[in-house]
Coordinates of N, CA, C and O in Angstrom, one line a residue:
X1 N -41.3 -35.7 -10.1 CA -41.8 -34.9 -9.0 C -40.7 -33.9 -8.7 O -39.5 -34.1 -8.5
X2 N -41.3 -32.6 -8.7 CA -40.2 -31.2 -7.9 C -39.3 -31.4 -6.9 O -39.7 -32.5 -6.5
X3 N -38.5 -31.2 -6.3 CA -38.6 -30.9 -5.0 C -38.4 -29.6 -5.0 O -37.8 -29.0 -5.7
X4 N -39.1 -29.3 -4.0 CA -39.2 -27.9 -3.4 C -38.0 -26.8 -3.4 O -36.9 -27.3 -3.6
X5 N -38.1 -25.8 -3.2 CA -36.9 -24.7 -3.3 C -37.2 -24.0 -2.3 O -38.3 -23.6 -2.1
X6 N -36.1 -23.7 -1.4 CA -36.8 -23.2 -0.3 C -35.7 -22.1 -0.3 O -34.6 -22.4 -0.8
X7 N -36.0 -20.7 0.2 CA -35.6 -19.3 0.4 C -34.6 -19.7 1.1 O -34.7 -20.5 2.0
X8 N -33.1 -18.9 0.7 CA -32.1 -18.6 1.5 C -31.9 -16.8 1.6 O -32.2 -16.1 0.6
X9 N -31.4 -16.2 2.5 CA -31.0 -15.5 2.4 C -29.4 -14.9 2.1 O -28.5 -15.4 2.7
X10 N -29.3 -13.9 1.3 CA -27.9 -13.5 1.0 C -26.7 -13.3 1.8 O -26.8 -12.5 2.8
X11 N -25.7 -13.8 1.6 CA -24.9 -13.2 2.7 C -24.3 -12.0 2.7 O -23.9 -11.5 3.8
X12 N -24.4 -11.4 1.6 CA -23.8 -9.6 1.2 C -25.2 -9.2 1.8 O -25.2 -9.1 3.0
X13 N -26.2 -9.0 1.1 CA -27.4 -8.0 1.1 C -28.6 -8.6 2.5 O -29.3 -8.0 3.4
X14 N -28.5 -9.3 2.3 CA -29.6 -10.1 3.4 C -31.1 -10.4 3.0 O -32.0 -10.8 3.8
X15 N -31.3 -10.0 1.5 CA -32.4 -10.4 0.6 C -32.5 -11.7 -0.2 O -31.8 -12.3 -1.1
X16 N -34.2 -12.0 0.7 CA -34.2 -13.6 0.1 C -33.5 -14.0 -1.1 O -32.8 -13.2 -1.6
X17 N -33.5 -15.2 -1.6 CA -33.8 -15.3 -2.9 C -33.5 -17.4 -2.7 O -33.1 -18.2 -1.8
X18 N -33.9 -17.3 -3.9 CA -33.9 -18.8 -4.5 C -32.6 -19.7 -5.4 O -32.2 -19.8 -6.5
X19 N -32.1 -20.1 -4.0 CA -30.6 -20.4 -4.6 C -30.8 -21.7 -6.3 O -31.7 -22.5 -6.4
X20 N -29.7 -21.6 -7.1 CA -30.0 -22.6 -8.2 C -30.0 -23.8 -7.9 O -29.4 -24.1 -6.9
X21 N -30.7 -25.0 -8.7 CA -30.5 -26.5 -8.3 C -29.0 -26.6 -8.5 O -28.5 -27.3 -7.6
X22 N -28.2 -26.2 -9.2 CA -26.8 -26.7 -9.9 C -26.1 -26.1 -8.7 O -25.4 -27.1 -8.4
X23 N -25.8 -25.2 -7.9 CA -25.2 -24.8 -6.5 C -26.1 -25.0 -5.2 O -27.0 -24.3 -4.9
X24 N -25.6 -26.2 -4.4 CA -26.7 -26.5 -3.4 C -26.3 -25.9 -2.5 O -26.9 -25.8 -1.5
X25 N -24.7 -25.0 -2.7 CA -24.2 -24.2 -1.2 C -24.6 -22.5 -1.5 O -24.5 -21.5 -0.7
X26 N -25.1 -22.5 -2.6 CA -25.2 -21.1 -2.8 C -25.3 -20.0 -1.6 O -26.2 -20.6 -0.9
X27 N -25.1 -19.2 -1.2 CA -25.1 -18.1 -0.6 C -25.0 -16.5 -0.7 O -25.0 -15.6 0.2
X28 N -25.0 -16.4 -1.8 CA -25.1 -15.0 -2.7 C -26.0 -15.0 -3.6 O -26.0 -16.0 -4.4
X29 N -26.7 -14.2 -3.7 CA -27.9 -13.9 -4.5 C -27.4 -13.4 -5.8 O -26.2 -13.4 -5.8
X30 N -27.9 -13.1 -6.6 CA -27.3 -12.7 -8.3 C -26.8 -11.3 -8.5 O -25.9 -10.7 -9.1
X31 N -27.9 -10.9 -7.7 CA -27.4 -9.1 -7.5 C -25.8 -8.7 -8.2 O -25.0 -9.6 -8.0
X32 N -25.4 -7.8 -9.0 CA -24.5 -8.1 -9.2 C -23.6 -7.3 -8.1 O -22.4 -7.1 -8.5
X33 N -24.0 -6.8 -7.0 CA -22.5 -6.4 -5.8 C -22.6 -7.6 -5.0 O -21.8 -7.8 -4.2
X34 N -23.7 -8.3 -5.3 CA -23.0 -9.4 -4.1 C -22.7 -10.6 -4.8 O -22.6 -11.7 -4.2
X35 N -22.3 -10.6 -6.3 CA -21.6 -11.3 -7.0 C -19.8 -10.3 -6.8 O -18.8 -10.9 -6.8
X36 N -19.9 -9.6 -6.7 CA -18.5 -8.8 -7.1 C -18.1 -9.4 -5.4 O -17.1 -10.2 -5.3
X37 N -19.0 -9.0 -4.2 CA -18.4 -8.9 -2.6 C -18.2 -11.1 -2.9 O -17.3 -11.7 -2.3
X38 N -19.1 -11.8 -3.9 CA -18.6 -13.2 -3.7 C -17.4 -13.6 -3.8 O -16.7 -14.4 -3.2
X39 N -17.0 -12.5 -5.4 CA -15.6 -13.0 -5.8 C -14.6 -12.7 -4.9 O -13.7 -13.4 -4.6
X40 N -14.7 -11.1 -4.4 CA -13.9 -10.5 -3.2 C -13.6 -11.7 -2.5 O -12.5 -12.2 -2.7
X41 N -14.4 -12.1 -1.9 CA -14.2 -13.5 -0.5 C -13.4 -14.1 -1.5 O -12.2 -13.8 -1.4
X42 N -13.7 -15.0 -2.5 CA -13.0 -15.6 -3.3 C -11.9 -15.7 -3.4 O -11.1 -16.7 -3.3
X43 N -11.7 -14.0 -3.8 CA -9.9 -13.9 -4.2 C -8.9 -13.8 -2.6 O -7.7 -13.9 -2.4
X44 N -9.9 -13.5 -1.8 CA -9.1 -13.2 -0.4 C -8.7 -14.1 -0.3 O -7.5 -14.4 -0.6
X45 N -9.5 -15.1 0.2 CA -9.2 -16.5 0.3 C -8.2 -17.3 -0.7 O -7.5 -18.0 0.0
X46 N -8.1 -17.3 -1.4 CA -7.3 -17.9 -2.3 C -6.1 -17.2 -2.7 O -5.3 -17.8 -3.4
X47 N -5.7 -15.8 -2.2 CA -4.3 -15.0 -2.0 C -4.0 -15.5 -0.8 O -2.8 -15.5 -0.7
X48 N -4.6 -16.1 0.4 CA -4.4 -16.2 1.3 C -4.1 -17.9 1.7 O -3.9 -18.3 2.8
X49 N -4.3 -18.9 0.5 CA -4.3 -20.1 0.6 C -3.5 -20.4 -0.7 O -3.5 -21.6 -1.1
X50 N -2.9 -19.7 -1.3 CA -2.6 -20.3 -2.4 C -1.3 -19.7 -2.9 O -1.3 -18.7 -3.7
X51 N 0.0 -20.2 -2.5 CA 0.9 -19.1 -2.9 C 1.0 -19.1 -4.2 O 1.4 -18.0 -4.4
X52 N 0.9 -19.8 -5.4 CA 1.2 -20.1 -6.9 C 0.3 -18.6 -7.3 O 0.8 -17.6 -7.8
X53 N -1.2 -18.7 -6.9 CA -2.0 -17.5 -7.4 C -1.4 -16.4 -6.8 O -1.2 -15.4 -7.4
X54 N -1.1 -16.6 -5.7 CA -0.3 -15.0 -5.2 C 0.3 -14.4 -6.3 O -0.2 -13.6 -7.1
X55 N 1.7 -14.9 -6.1 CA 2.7 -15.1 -7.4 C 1.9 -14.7 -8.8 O 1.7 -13.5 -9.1
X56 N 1.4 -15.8 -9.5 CA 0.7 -14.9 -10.8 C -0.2 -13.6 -11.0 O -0.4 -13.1 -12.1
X57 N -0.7 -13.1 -9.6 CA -1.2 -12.3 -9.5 C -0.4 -10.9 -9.3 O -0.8 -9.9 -9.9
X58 N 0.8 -10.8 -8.2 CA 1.7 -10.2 -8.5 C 2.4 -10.1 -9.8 O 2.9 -9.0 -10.2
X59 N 2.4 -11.0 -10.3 CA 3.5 -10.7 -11.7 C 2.0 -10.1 -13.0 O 2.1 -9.3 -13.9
X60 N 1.0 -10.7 -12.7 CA 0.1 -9.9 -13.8 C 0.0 -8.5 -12.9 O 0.7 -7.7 -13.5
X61 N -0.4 -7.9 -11.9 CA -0.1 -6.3 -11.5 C 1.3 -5.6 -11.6 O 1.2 -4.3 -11.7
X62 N 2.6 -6.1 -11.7 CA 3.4 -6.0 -12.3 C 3.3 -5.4 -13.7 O 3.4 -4.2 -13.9
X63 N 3.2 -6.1 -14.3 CA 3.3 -6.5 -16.1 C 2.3 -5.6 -16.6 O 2.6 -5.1 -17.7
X64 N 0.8 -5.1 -15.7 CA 0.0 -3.8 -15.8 C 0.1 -2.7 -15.5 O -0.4 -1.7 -15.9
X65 N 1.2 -2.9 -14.3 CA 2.0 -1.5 -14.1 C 3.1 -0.9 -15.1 O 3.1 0.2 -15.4
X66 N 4.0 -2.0 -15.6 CA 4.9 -1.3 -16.8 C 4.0 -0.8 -17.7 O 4.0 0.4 -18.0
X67 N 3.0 -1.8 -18.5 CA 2.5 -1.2 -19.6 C 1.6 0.2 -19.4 O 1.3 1.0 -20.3
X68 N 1.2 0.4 -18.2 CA 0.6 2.2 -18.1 C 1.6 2.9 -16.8 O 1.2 3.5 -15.8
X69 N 2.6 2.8 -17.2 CA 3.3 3.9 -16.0 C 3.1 5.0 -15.8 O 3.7 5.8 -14.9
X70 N 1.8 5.4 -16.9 CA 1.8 7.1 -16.6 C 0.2 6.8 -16.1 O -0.6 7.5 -16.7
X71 N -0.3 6.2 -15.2 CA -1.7 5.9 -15.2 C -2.2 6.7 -13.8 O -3.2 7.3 -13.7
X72 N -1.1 6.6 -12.8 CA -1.6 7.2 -11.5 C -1.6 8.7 -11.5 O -2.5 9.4 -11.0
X73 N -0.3 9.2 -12.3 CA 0.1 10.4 -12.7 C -1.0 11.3 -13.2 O -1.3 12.4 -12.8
X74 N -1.8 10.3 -14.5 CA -2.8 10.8 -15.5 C -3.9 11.2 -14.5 O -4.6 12.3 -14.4
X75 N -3.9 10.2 -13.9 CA -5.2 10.2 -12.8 C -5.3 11.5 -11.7 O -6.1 12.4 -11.6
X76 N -4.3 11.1 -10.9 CA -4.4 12.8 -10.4 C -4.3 14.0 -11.1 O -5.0 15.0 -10.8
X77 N -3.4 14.0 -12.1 CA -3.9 15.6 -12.8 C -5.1 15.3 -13.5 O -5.2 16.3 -14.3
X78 N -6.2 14.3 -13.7 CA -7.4 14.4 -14.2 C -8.1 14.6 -12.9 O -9.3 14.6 -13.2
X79 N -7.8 14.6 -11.6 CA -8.6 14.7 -10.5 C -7.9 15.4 -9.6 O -6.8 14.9 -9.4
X80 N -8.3 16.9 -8.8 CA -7.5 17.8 -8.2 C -7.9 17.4 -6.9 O -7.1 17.2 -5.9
X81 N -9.1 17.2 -7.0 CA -10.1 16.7 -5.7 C -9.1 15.8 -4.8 O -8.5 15.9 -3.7
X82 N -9.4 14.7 -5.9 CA -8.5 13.4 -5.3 C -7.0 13.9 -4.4 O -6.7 13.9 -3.2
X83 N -6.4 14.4 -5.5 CA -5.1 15.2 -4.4 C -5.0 15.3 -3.0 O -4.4 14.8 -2.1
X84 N -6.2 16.3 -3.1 CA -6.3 17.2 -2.3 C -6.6 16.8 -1.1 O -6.0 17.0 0.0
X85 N -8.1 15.8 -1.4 CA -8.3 14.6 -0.4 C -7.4 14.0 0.3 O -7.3 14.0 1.6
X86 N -6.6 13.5 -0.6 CA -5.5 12.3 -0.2 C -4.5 12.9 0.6 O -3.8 12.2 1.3
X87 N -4.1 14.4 0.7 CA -3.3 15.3 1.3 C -3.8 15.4 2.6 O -3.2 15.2 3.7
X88 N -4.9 15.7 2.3 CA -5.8 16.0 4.5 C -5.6 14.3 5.0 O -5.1 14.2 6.1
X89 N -5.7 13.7 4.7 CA -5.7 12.1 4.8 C -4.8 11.9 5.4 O -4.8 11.7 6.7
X90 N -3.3 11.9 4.4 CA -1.9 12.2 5.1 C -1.8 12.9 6.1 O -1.5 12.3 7.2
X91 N -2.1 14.4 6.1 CA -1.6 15.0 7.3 C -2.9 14.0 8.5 O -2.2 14.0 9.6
X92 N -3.6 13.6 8.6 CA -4.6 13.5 9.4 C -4.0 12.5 9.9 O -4.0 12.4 11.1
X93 N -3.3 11.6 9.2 CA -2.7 10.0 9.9 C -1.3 10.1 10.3 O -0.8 9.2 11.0
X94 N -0.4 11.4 9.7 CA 0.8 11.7 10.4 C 0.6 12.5 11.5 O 1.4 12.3 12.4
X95 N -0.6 13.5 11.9 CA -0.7 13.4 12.9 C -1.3 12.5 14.3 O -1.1 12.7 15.5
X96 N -1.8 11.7 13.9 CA -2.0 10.2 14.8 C -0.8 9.4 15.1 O -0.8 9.0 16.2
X97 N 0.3 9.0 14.4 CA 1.7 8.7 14.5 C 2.3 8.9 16.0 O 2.8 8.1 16.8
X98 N 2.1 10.5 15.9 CA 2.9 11.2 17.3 C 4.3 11.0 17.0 O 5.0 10.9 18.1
X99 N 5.1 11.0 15.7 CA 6.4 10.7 15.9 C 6.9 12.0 14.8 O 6.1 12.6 14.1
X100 N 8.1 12.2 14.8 CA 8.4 13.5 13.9 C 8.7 12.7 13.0 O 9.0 11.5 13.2
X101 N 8.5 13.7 11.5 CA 8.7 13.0 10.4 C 9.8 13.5 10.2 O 10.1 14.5 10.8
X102 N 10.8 13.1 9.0 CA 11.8 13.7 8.5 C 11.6 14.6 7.4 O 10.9 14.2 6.4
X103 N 12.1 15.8 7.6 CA 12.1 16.8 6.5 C 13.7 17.1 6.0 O 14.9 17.0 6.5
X104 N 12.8 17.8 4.4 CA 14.0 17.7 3.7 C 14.8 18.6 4.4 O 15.8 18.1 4.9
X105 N 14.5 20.2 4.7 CA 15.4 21.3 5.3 C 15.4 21.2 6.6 O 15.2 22.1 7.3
X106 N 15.8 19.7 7.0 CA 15.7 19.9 8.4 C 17.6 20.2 9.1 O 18.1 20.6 10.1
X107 N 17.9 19.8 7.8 CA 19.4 20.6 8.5 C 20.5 21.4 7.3 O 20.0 21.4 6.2
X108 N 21.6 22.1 7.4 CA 22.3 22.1 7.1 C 23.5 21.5 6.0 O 24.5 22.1 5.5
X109 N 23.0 20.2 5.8 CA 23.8 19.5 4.9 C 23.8 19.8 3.8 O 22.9 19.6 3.0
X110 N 25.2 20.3 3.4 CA 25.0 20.4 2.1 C 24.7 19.0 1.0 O 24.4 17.8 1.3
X111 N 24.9 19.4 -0.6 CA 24.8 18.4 -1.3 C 26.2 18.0 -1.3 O 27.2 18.6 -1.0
X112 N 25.9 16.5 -1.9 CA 27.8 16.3 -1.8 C 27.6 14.6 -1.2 O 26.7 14.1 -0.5
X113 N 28.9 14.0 -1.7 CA 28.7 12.7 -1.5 C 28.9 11.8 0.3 O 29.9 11.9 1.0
X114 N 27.9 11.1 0.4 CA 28.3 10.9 1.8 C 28.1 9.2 2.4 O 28.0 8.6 1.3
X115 N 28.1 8.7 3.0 CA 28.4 7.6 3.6 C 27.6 7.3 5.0 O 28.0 7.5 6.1
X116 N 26.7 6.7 4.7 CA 25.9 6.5 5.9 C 25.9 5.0 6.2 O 25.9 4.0 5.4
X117 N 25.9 5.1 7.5 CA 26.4 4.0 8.5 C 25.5 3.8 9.8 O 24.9 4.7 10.4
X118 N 25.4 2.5 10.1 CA 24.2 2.3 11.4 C 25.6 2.8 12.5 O 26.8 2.4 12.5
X119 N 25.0 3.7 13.2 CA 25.9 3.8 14.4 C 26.2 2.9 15.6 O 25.4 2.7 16.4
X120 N 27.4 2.4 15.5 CA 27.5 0.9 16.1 C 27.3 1.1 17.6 O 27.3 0.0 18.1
X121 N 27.1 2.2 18.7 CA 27.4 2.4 19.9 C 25.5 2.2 20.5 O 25.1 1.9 21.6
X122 N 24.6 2.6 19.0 CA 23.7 2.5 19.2 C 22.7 1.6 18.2 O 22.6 2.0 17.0
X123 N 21.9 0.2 18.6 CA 21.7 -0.6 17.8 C 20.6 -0.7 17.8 O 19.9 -0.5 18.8
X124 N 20.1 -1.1 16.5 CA 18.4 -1.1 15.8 C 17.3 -1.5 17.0 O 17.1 -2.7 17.1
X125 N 16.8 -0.6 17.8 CA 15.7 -1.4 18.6 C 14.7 -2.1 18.1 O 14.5 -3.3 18.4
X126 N 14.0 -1.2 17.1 CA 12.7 -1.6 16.7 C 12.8 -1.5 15.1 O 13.8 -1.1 14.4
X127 N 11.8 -1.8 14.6 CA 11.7 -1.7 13.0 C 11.5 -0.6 12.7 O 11.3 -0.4 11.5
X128 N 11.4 0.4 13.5 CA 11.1 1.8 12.8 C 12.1 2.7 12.9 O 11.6 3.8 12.9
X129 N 13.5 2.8 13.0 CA 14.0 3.8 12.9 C 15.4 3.2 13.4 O 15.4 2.4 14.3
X130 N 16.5 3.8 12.8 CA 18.2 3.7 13.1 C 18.6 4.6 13.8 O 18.0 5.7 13.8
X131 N 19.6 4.4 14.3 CA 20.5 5.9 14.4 C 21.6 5.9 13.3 O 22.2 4.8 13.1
X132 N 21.8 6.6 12.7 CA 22.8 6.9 12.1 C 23.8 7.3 12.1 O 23.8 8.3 12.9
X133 N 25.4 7.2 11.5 CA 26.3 8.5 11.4 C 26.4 9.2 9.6 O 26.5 8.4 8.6
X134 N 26.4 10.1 9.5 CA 26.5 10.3 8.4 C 28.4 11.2 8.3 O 28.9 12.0 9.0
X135 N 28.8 10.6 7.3 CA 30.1 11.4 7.3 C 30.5 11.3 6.0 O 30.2 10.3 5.3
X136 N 31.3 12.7 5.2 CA 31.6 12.8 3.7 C 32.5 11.8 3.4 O 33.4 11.5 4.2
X137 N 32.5 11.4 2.8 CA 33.4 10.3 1.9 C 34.5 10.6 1.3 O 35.1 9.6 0.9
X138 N 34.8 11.7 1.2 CA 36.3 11.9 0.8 C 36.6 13.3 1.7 O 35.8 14.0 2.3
X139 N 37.9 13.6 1.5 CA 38.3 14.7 2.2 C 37.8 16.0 1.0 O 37.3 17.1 1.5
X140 N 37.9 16.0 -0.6 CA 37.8 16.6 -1.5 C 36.4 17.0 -1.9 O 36.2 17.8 -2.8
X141 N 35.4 16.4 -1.0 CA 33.9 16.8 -1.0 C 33.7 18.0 -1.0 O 34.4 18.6 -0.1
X142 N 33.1 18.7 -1.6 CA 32.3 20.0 -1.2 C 31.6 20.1 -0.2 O 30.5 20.7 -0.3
X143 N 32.1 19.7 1.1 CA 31.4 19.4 2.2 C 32.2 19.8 3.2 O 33.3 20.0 2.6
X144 N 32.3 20.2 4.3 CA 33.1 20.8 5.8 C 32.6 19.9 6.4 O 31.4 19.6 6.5
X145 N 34.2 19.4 7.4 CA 33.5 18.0 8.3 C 33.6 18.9 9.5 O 34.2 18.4 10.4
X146 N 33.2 20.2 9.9 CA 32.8 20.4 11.5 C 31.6 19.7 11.9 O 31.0 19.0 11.0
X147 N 31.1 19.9 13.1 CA 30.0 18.9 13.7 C 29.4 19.5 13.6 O 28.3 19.0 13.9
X148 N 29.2 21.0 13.2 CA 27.6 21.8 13.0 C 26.7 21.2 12.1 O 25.4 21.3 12.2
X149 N 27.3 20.8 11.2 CA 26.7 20.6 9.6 C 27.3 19.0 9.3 O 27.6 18.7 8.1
X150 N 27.4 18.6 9.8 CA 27.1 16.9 9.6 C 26.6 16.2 11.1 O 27.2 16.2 12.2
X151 N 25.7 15.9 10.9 CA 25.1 15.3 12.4 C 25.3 13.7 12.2 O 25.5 13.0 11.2
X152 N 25.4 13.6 13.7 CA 26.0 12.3 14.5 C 24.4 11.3 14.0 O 24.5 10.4 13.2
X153 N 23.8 11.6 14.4 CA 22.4 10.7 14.9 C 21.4 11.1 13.7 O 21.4 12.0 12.9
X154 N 20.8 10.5 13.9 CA 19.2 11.0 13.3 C 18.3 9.9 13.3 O 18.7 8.8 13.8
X155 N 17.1 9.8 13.0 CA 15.7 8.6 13.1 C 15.4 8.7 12.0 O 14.4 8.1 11.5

C-alpha cells in the first residue's frame, strides 16, 4: 500500500512541490537556485558551527589565491564597468562615514626614514584611529625636524 505524498512548499521560491520518500525533512524544491540558496544555508551554518571546516576552508581559499594571483587584476582590466562601479560605491560609502579620510598629499613630509609612535599623552579611545608622533630617525635623514613638516598628531 502507498502512502500518500502530500505538497510542501519551498523555502527559497515558495512553489509547491513533492518532497522525496528518502528526505522526510525536505524543504527545498530541486529548482536548481534553491538547491544552490540550500547549500548557502548549509555552508553558513556550518562556518558558523564548525571551526575545523572554517579552518579548511580558509586554507583551500588561500591555496586558490596563490595559484591565480593575477585573477582579480585580470578581471578588472577585462571589466571597466566593474571599476567604475566599484568606485561610485566607494565614494558613496566614504561619504556615509562622515569621517576624513587620509590622503597621500595631505602634508608636507618628505620621503625619508621615520618612526612612528602611539602618542603617550594621548591613548587609543576607540578601534578606529591613534594619535600619533611621527619623528625622523636619525639626525642624517633627508628630512628637517622643524614642526612645519613633521606633525605631532594625526588619525
Amino acid at each position: 500500500m502507498e502512502t500518500p505524498t502530500m505538497t510542501r512548499h519551498c523555502t527559497c521560491c515558495g512553489e509547491p512541490f513533492k518532497p522525496r520518500p528518502q528526505v522526510p525533512d525536505q524543504a527545498f524544491c530541486s529548482a536548481p537556485d534553491c538547491q544552490r540558496a540550500r547549500k548557502r544555508q548549509w555552508q553558513r551554518a556550518k562556518l558558523q558551527s564548525d571551526p575545523d571546516y572554517r579552518i579548511n576552508q580558509r586554507a583551500a581559499q588561500q591555496a586558490w589565491s596563490q595559484r591565480n594571483q593575477d585573477y582579480w587584476r585580470n578581471y578588472r582590466d577585462a571589466r571597466p564597468e566593474y571599476v567604475q562601479r566599484n568606485r561610485e560605491q566607494q565614494r558613496s560609502r566614504d561619504l556615509g562615514r562622515n569621517v576624513e579620510l587620509a590622503k597621500r598629499d595631505a602634508c608636507d613630509l618628505r620621503s625619508g626614514l621615520y618612526r612612528i609612535t602611539q602618542h603617550p599623552a594621548l591613548p587609543r579611545e576607540n578601534g578606529d584611529s591613534w594619535v600619533v608622533e611621527i619623528t625622523p630617525v636619525c639626525v642624517t635623514c633627508p628630512v628637517q625636524r622643524s614642526t612645519d613638516q613633521v606633525p605631532h598628531a594625526g588619525g
